[in-house]
Short mmCIF file of C-alpha atoms in Angstrom, two decimals:
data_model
loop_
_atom_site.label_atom_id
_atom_site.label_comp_id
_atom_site.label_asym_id
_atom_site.label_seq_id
_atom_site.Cartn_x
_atom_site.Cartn_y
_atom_site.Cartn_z
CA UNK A 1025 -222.33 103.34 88.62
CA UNK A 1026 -225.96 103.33 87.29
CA UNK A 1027 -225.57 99.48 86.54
CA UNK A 1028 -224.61 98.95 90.33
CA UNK A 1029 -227.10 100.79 91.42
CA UNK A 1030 -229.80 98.97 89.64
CA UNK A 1031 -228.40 95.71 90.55
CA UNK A 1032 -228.61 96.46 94.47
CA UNK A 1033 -232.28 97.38 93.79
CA UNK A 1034 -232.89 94.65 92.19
CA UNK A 1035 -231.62 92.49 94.29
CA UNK A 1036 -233.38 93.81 97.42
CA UNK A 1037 -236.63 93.53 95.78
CA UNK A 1038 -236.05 90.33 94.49
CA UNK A 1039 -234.95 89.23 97.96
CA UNK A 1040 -238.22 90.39 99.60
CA UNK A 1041 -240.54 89.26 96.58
CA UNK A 1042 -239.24 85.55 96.97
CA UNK A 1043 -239.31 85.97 101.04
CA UNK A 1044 -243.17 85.66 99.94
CA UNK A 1045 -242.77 81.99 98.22
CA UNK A 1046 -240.78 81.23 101.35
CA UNK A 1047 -243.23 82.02 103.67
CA UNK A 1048 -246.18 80.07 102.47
CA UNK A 1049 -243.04 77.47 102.56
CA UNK A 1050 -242.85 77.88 106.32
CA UNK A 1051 -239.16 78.70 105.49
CA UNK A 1052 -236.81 81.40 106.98
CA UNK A 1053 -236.30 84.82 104.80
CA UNK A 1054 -233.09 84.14 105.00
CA UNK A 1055 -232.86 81.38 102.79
CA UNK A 1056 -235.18 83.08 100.17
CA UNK A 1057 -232.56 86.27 100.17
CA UNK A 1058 -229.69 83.31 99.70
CA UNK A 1059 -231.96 81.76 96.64
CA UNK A 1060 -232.27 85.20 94.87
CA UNK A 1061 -228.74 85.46 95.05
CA UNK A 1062 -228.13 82.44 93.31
CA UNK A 1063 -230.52 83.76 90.86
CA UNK A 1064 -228.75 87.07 90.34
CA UNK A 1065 -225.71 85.53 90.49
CA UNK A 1066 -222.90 85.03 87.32
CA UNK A 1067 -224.25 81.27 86.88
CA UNK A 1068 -227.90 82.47 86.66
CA UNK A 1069 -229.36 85.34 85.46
CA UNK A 1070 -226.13 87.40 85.45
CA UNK A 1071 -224.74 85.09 82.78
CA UNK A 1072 -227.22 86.95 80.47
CA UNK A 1073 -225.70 89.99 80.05
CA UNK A 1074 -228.45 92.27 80.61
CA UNK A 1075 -226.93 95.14 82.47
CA UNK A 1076 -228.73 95.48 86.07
CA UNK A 1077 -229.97 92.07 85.65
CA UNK A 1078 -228.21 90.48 88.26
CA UNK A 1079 -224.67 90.26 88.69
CA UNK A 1080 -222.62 89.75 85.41
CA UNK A 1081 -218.71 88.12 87.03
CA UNK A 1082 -217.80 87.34 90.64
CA UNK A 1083 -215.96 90.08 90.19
CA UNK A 1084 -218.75 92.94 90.31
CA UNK A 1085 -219.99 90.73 93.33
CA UNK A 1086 -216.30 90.88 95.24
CA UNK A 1087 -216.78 94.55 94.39
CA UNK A 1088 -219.64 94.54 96.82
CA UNK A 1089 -217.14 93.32 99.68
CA UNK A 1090 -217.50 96.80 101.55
CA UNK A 1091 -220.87 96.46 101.86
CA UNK A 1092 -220.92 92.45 103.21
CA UNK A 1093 -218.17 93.81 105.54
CA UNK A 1094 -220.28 96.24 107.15
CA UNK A 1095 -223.00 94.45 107.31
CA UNK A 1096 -221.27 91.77 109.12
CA UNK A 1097 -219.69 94.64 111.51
CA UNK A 1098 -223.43 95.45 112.59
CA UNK A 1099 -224.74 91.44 112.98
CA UNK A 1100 -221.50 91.25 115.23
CA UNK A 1101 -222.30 94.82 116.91
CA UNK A 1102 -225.59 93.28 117.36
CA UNK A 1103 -224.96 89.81 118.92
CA UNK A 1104 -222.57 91.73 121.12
CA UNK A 1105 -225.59 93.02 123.00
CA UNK A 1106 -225.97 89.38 124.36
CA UNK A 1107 -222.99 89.53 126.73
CA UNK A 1108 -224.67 91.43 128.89
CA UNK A 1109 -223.68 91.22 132.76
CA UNK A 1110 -226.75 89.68 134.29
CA UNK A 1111 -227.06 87.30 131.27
CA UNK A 1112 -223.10 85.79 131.94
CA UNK A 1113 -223.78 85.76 135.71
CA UNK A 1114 -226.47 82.96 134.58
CA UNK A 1115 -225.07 81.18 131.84
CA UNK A 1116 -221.21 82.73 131.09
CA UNK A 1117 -219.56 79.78 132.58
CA UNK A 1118 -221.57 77.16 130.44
CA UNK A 1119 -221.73 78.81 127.09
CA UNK A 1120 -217.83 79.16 127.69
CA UNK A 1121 -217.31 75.43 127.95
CA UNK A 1122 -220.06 74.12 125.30
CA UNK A 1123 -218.37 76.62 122.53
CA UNK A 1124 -214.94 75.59 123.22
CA UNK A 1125 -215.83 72.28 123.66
CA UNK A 1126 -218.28 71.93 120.48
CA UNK A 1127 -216.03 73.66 118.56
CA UNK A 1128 -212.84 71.46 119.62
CA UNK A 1129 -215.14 68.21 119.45
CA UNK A 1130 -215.90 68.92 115.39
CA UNK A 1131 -212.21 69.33 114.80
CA UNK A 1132 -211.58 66.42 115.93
CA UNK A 1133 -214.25 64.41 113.89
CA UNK A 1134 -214.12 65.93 110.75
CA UNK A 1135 -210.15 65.76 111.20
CA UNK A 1136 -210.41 61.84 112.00
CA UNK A 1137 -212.90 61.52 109.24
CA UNK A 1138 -210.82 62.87 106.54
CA UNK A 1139 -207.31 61.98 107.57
CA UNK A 1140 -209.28 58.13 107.39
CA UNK A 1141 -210.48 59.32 103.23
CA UNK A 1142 -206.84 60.12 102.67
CA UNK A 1143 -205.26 56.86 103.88
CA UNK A 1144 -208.03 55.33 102.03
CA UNK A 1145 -207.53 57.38 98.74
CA UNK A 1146 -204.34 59.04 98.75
CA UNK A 1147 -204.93 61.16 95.75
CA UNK A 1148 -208.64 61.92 96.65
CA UNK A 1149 -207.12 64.64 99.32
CA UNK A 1150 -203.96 65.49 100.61
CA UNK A 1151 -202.92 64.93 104.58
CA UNK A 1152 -202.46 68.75 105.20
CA UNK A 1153 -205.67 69.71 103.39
CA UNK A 1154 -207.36 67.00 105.83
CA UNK A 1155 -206.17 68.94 108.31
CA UNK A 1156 -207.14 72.57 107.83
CA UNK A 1157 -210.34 71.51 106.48
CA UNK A 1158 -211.26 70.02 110.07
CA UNK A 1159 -210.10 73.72 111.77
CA UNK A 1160 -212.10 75.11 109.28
CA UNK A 1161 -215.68 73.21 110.12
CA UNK A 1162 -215.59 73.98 113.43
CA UNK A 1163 -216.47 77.89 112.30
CA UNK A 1164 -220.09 78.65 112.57
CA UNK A 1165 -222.05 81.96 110.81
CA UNK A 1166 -223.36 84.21 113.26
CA UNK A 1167 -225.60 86.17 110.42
CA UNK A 1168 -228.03 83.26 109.40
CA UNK A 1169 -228.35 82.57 113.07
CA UNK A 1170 -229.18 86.04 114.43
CA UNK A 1171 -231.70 86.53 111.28
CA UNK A 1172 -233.69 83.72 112.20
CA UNK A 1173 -233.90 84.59 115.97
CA UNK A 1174 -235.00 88.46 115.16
CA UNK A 1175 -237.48 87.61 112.22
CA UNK A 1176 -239.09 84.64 114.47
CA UNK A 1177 -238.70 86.58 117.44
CA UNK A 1178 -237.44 83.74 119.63
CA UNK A 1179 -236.27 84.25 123.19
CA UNK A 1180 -235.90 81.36 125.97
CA UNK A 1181 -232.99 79.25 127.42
CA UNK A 1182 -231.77 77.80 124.29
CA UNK A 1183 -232.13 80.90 122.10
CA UNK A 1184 -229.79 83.13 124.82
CA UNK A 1185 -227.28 79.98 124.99
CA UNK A 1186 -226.97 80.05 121.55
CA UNK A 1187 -226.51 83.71 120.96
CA UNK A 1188 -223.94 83.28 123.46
CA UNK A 1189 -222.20 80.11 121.95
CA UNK A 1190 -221.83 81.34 118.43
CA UNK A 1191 -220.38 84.52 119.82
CA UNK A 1192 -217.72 82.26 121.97
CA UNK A 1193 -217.51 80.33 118.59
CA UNK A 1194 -215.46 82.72 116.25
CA UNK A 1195 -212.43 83.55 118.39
CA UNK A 1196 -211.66 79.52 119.63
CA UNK A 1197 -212.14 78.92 115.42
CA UNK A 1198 -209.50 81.17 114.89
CA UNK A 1199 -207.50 79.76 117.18
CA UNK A 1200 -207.87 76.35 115.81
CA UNK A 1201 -207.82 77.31 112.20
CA UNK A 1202 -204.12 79.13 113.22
CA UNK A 1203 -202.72 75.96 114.79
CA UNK A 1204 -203.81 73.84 112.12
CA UNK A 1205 -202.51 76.00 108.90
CA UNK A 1206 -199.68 76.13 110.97
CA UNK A 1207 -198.86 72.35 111.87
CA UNK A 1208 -200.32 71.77 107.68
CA UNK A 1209 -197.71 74.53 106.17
CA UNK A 1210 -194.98 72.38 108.29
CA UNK A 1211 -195.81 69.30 106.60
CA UNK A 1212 -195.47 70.94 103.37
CA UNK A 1213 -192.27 73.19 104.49
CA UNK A 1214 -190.69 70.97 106.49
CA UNK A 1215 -190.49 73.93 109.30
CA UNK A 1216 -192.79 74.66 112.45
CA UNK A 1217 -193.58 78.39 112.88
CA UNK A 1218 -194.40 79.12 116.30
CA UNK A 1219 -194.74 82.74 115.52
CA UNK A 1220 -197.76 82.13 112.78
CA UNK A 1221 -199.10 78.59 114.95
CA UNK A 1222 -199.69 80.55 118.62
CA UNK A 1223 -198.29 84.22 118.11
CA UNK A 1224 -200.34 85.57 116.13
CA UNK A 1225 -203.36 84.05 116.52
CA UNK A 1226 -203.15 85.29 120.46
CA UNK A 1227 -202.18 88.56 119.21
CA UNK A 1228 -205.46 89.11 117.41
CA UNK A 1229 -207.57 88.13 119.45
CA UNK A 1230 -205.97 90.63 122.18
CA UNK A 1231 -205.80 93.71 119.92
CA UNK A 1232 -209.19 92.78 118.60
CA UNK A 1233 -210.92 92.44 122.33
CA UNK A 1234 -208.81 96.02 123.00
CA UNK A 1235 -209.92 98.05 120.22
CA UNK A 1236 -213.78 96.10 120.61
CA UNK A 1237 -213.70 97.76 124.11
CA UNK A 1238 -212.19 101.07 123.82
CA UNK A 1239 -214.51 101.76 120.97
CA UNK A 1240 -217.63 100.81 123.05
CA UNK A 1241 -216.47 103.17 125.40
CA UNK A 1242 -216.33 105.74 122.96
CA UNK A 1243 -219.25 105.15 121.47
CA UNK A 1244 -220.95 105.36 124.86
CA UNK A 1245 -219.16 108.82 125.64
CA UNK A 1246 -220.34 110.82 122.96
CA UNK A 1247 -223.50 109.08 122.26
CA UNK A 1248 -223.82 111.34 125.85
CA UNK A 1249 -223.63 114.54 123.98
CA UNK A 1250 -226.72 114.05 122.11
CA UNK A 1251 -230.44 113.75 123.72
CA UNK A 1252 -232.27 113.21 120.26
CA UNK A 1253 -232.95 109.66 119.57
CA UNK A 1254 -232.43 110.44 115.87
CA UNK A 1255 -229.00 111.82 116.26
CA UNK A 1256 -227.87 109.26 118.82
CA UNK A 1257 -229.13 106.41 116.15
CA UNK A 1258 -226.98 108.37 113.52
CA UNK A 1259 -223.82 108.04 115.95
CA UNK A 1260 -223.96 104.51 116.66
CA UNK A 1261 -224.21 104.19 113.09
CA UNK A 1262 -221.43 106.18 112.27
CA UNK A 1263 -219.40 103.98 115.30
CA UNK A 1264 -220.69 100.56 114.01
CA UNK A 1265 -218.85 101.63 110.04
CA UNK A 1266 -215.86 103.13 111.76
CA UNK A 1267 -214.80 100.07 114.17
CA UNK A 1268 -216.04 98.29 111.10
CA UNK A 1269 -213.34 99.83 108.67
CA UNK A 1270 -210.63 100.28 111.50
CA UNK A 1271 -210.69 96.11 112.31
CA UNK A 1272 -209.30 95.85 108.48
CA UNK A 1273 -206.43 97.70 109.16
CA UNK A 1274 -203.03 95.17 109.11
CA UNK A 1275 -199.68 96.11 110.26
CA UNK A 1276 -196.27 95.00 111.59
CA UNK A 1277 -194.80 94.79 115.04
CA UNK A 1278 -191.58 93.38 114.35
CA UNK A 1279 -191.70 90.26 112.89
CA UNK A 1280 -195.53 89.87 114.19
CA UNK A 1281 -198.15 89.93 111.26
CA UNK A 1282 -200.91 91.45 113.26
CA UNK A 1283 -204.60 92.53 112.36
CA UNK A 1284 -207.85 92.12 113.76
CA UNK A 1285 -211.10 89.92 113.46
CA UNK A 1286 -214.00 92.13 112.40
CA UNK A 1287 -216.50 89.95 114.55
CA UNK A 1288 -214.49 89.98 117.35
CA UNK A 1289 -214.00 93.83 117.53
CA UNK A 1290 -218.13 94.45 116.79
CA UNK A 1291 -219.17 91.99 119.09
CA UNK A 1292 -216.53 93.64 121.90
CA UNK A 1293 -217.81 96.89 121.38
CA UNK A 1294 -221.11 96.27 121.53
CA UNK A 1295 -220.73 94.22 124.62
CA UNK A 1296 -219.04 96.48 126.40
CA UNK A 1297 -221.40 99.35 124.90
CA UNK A 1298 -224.69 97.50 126.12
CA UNK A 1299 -223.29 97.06 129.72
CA UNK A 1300 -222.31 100.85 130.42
CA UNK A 1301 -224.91 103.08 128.50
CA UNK A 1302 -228.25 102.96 129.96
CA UNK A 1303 -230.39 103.46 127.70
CA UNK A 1304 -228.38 100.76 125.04
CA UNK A 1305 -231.58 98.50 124.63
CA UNK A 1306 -233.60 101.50 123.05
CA UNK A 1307 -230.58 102.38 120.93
CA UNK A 1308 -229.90 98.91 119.44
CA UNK A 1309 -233.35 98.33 118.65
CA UNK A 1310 -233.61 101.56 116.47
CA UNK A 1311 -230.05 100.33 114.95
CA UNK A 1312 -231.56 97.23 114.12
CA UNK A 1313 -234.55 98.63 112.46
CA UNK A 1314 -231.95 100.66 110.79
CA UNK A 1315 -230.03 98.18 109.31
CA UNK A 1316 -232.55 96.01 108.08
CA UNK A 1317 -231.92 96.75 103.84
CA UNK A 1318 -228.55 96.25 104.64
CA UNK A 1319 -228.49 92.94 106.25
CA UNK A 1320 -231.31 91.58 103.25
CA UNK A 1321 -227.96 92.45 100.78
CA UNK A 1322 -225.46 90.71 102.95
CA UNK A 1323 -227.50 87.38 102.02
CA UNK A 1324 -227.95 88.30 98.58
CA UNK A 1325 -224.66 89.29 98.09
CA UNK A 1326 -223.73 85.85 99.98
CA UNK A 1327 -225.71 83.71 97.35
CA UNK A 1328 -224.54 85.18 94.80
CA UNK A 1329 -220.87 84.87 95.69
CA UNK A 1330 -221.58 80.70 95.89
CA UNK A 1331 -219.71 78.99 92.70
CA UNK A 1332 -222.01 76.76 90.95
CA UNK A 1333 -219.75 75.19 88.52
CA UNK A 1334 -217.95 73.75 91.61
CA UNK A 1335 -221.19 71.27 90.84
CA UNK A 1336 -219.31 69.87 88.28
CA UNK A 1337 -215.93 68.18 89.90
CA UNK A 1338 -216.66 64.70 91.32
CA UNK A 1339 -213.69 65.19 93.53
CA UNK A 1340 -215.06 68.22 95.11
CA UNK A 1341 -218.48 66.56 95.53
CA UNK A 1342 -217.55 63.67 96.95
CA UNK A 1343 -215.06 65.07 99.81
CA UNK A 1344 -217.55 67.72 99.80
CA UNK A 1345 -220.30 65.06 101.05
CA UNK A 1346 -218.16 63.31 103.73
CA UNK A 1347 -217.06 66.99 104.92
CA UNK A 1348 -220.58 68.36 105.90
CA UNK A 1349 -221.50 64.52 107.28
CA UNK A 1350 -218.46 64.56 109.45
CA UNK A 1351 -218.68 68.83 110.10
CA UNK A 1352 -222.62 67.68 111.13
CA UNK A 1353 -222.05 64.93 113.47
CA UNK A 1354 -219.27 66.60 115.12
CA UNK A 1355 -221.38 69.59 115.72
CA UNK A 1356 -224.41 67.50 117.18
CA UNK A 1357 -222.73 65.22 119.06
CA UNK A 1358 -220.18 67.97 120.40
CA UNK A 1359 -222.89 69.87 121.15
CA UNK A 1360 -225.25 67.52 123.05
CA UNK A 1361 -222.16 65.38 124.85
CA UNK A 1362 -221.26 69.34 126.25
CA UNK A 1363 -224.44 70.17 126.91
CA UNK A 1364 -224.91 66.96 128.73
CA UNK A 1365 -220.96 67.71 131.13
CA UNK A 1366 -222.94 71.31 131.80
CA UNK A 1367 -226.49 69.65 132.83
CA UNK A 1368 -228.26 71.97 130.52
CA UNK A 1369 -232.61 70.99 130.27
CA UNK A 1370 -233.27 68.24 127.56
CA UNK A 1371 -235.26 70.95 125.02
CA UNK A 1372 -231.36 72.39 124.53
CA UNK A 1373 -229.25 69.25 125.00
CA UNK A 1374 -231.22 67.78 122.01
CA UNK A 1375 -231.67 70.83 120.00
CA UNK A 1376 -228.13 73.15 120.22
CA UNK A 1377 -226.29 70.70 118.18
CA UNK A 1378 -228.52 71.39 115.08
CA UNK A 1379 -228.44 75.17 115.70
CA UNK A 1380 -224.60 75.39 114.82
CA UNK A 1381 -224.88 74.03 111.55
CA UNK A 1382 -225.11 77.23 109.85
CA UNK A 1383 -221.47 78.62 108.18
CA UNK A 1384 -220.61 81.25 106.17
CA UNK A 1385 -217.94 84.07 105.68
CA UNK A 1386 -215.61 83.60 108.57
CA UNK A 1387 -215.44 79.73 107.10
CA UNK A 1388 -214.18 81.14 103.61
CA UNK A 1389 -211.93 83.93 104.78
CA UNK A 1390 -210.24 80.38 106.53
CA UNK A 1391 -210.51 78.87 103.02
CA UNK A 1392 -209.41 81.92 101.53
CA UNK A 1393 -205.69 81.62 103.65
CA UNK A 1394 -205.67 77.72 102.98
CA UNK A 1395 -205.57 78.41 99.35
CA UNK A 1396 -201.89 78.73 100.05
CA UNK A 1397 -201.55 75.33 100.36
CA UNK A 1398 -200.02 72.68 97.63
CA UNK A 1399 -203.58 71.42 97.65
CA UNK A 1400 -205.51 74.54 98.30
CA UNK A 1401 -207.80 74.85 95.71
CA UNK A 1402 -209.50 71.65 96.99
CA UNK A 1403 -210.00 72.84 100.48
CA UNK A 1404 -211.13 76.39 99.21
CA UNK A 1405 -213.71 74.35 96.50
CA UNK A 1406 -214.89 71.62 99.58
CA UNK A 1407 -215.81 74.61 101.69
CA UNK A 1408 -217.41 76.23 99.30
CA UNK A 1409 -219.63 73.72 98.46
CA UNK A 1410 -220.44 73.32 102.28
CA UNK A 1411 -221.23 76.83 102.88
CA UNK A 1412 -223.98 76.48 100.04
CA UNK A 1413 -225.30 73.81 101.41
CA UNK A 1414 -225.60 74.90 105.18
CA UNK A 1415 -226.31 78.03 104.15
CA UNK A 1416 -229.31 77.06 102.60
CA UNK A 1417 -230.38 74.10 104.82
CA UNK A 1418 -229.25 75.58 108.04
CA UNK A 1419 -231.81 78.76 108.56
CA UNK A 1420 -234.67 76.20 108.25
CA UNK A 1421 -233.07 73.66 110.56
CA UNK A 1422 -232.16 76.37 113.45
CA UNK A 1423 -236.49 77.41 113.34
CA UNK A 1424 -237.26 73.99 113.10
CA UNK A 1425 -234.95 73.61 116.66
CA UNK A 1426 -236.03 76.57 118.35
CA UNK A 1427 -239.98 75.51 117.07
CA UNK A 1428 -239.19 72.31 119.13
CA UNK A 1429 -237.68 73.64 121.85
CA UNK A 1430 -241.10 75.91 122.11
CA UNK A 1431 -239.01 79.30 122.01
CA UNK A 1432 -240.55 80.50 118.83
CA UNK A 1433 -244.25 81.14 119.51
CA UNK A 1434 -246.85 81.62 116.97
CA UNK A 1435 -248.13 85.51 116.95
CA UNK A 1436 -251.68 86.46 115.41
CA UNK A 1437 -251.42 87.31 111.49
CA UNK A 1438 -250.13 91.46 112.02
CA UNK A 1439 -250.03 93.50 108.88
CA UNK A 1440 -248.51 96.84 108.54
CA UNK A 1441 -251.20 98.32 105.94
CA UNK A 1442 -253.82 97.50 108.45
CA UNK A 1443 -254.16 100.61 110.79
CA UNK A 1444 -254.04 100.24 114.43
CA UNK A 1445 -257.86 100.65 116.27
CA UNK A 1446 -257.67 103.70 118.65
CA UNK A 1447 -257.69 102.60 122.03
CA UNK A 1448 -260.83 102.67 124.00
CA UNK A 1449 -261.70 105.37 126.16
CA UNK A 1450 -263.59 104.77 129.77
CA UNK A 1451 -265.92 107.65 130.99
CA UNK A 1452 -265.18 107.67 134.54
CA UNK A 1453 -267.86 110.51 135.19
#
């Protein structure tokens, strides 16, 4: 337990200490957390043996999953507070139609682009493994995004859109990722599955939107019973970890697999808890300031989970390579030709595309089901090898976007050890 604990402490401090390199980098903190990571991880430092020196096996990181998964459960709870009435009065309609559309767009290329490799070099990578890798890039990672918005502090047309895309995002992935794996396990089986290819998939998505909302309500009701802003903090809290924990539950109705996406379910209750408490604004913002530790050891728990000695295979760097080309053009040019159907302003037709690139855990938990496949292993290593890559290109990209969109202005140098002056006072006698 000790050894744990000095780990997470390390890592945290480490985190923040290299946030300083990254800074006079003009770099996002999120990629610094992502770097210490890699440093803590088993291929680094961890590979030492020096207990609370980073993390020794994958294994003690996996360990960790229960924190990751909460911390996710808040970014979702978080970027829930974006579907707010007035805000999909304005822009619903669109950010509908761009995500679906984006999303549906990079399936397509990255689908077209690898189904080409293996025609081209049979044994390079299999036809179904084609195929569930291009489900799989349309996923984008909500964390990195929402990081770089808060730290920044961007806010405009673009920034909102995207909040509201990336949210839209995660369910039609799912979707996609279900009818693929389905249609890939049928080339491999010989035998469709309608139940696993549209059943389920629907199924989650409906029991996930239900429990999202009754659990905002809830939240909402007996956050009523408490006046001090302390207490009411500590509730939401306890809410965010209990929707959290309760969206891991799986069970059986019938012959129906059924369980429930832990973004989906955070972002639904905090959408729905945002447009019927009142005072919700307030609430999240102390949440937020809350959560910050948290969230710093999501990322370094995130770099440190990346497998280096993927590095190694040719194979895997190769279809690796084409992957995040193909995954890349079919998010630009999926999101500009959508933008460009909705008659969205030039500053977000030109810059969305780049803003997606980010991806992350709901990527491998797809990779993670593909490793089912006869050629699994590949698709689990190629994505992977992506999500290190985006993950540590992507934060940087999505500032340098928003920077050219002009939604991320620069603030006066502010510095917490400074005191504030006392306000002047007028004599009006």
């Amino acid at each position: 337990m000790e050894s744990y604990l000095i780990c997470l402490a390390v890592a945290l401090v480490g985190g923040l200490m290299l946030s300083r390199v990254t800074k006079l980098l003009n770099l996002p903190a999120v990629t610094a957390y992502l770097v210490a990571g890699l440093l803590l991880g088993p291929f680094c430092l961890g590979a030492l043996g020096v207990k609370g020196l980073g993390f020794g096996s994958l294994d003690q990181v996996q360990s960790l999953h229960i924190l990751t998964q909460t911390a996710l459960g808040f970014i979702a709870f978080s970027m829930g507070s974006e579907f707010r009435l007035a805000q999909l009065k304005s822009m619903g309609a669109k950010a509908i139609t761009i995500g679906v559309a984006q999303a549906v767009i990079t399936t397509l290329v990255v689908d077209g682009v690898l189904v080409g490799l293996h025609f081209a070099f049979p044994k390079l990578l299999s036809l179904p493994a084609a195929l569930v890798l291009g489900a799989i890039a349309s996923a984008t990672a909500p964390a990195a995004t929402l990081m770089v918005v808060r730290q920044y502090k961007a806010d405009g047309p673009l920034t909102r859109l995207l909040m509201l895309v990336v949210a839209i995002d995660d369910a039609v992935g799912l979707l996609l990722f279900s009818a693929s794996f389905g249609i890939a396990s049928a080339m491999e089986n010989g035998a469709v599955s309608v139940m696993g290819v549209v059943v389920e998939p629907l199924v989650e998505i409906v029991l996930s939107v239900g429990l999202g909302a009754v659990m905002g309500w809830l939240l909402n009701w007996v956050e009523s019973f408490f006046h001090s802003r302390s207490k009411r903090m500590t509730i939401s809290v306890a809410f965010v970890m209990l929707t959290a924990g309760l969206s891991m539950l799986k069970f059986h109705i019938g012959p129906i697999h059924c369980g429930f996406s832990l973004l989906l379910v955070c972002m639904m209750t905090g959408t729905v808890f945002c447009n019927v408490c009142d005072t919700s604004e307030e609430l999240m913002s102390r949440v937020e300031g809350w959560t910050v530790p948290l969230n710093v050891l999501f990322f370094v728990i995130s770099g440190a989970e990346l497998e280096l000695d993927i590095l190694v295979s040719p194979v895997t760097l190769i279809v690796g390579v084409v992957y995040i080309l193909a995954r890349s053009a079919g998010k630009y040019f999926g999101a500009w030709g959508s933008c460009k159907y909705c008659k969205c302003s030039a500053p977000i037709t030109k810059n969305l595309g780049i803003t997606l690139l980010p991806q992350a855990g709901v990527a491998l938990g797809m990779a993670m089901t593909a490793t089912a496949l006869g050629d699994g292993s590949m698709v689990r290593n190629v994505v992977l090898f992506g999500v290190m890559i985006y993950e540590l290109v992507g934060p940087a990209l999505t500032r340098r976007s928003l920077l050219l969109a002009g939604e991320i202005r620069p603030e006066g140098k502010t510095s917490a050890r400074t005191p504030n002056k006392p306000a002047k006072t007028v004599n009006i006698h």
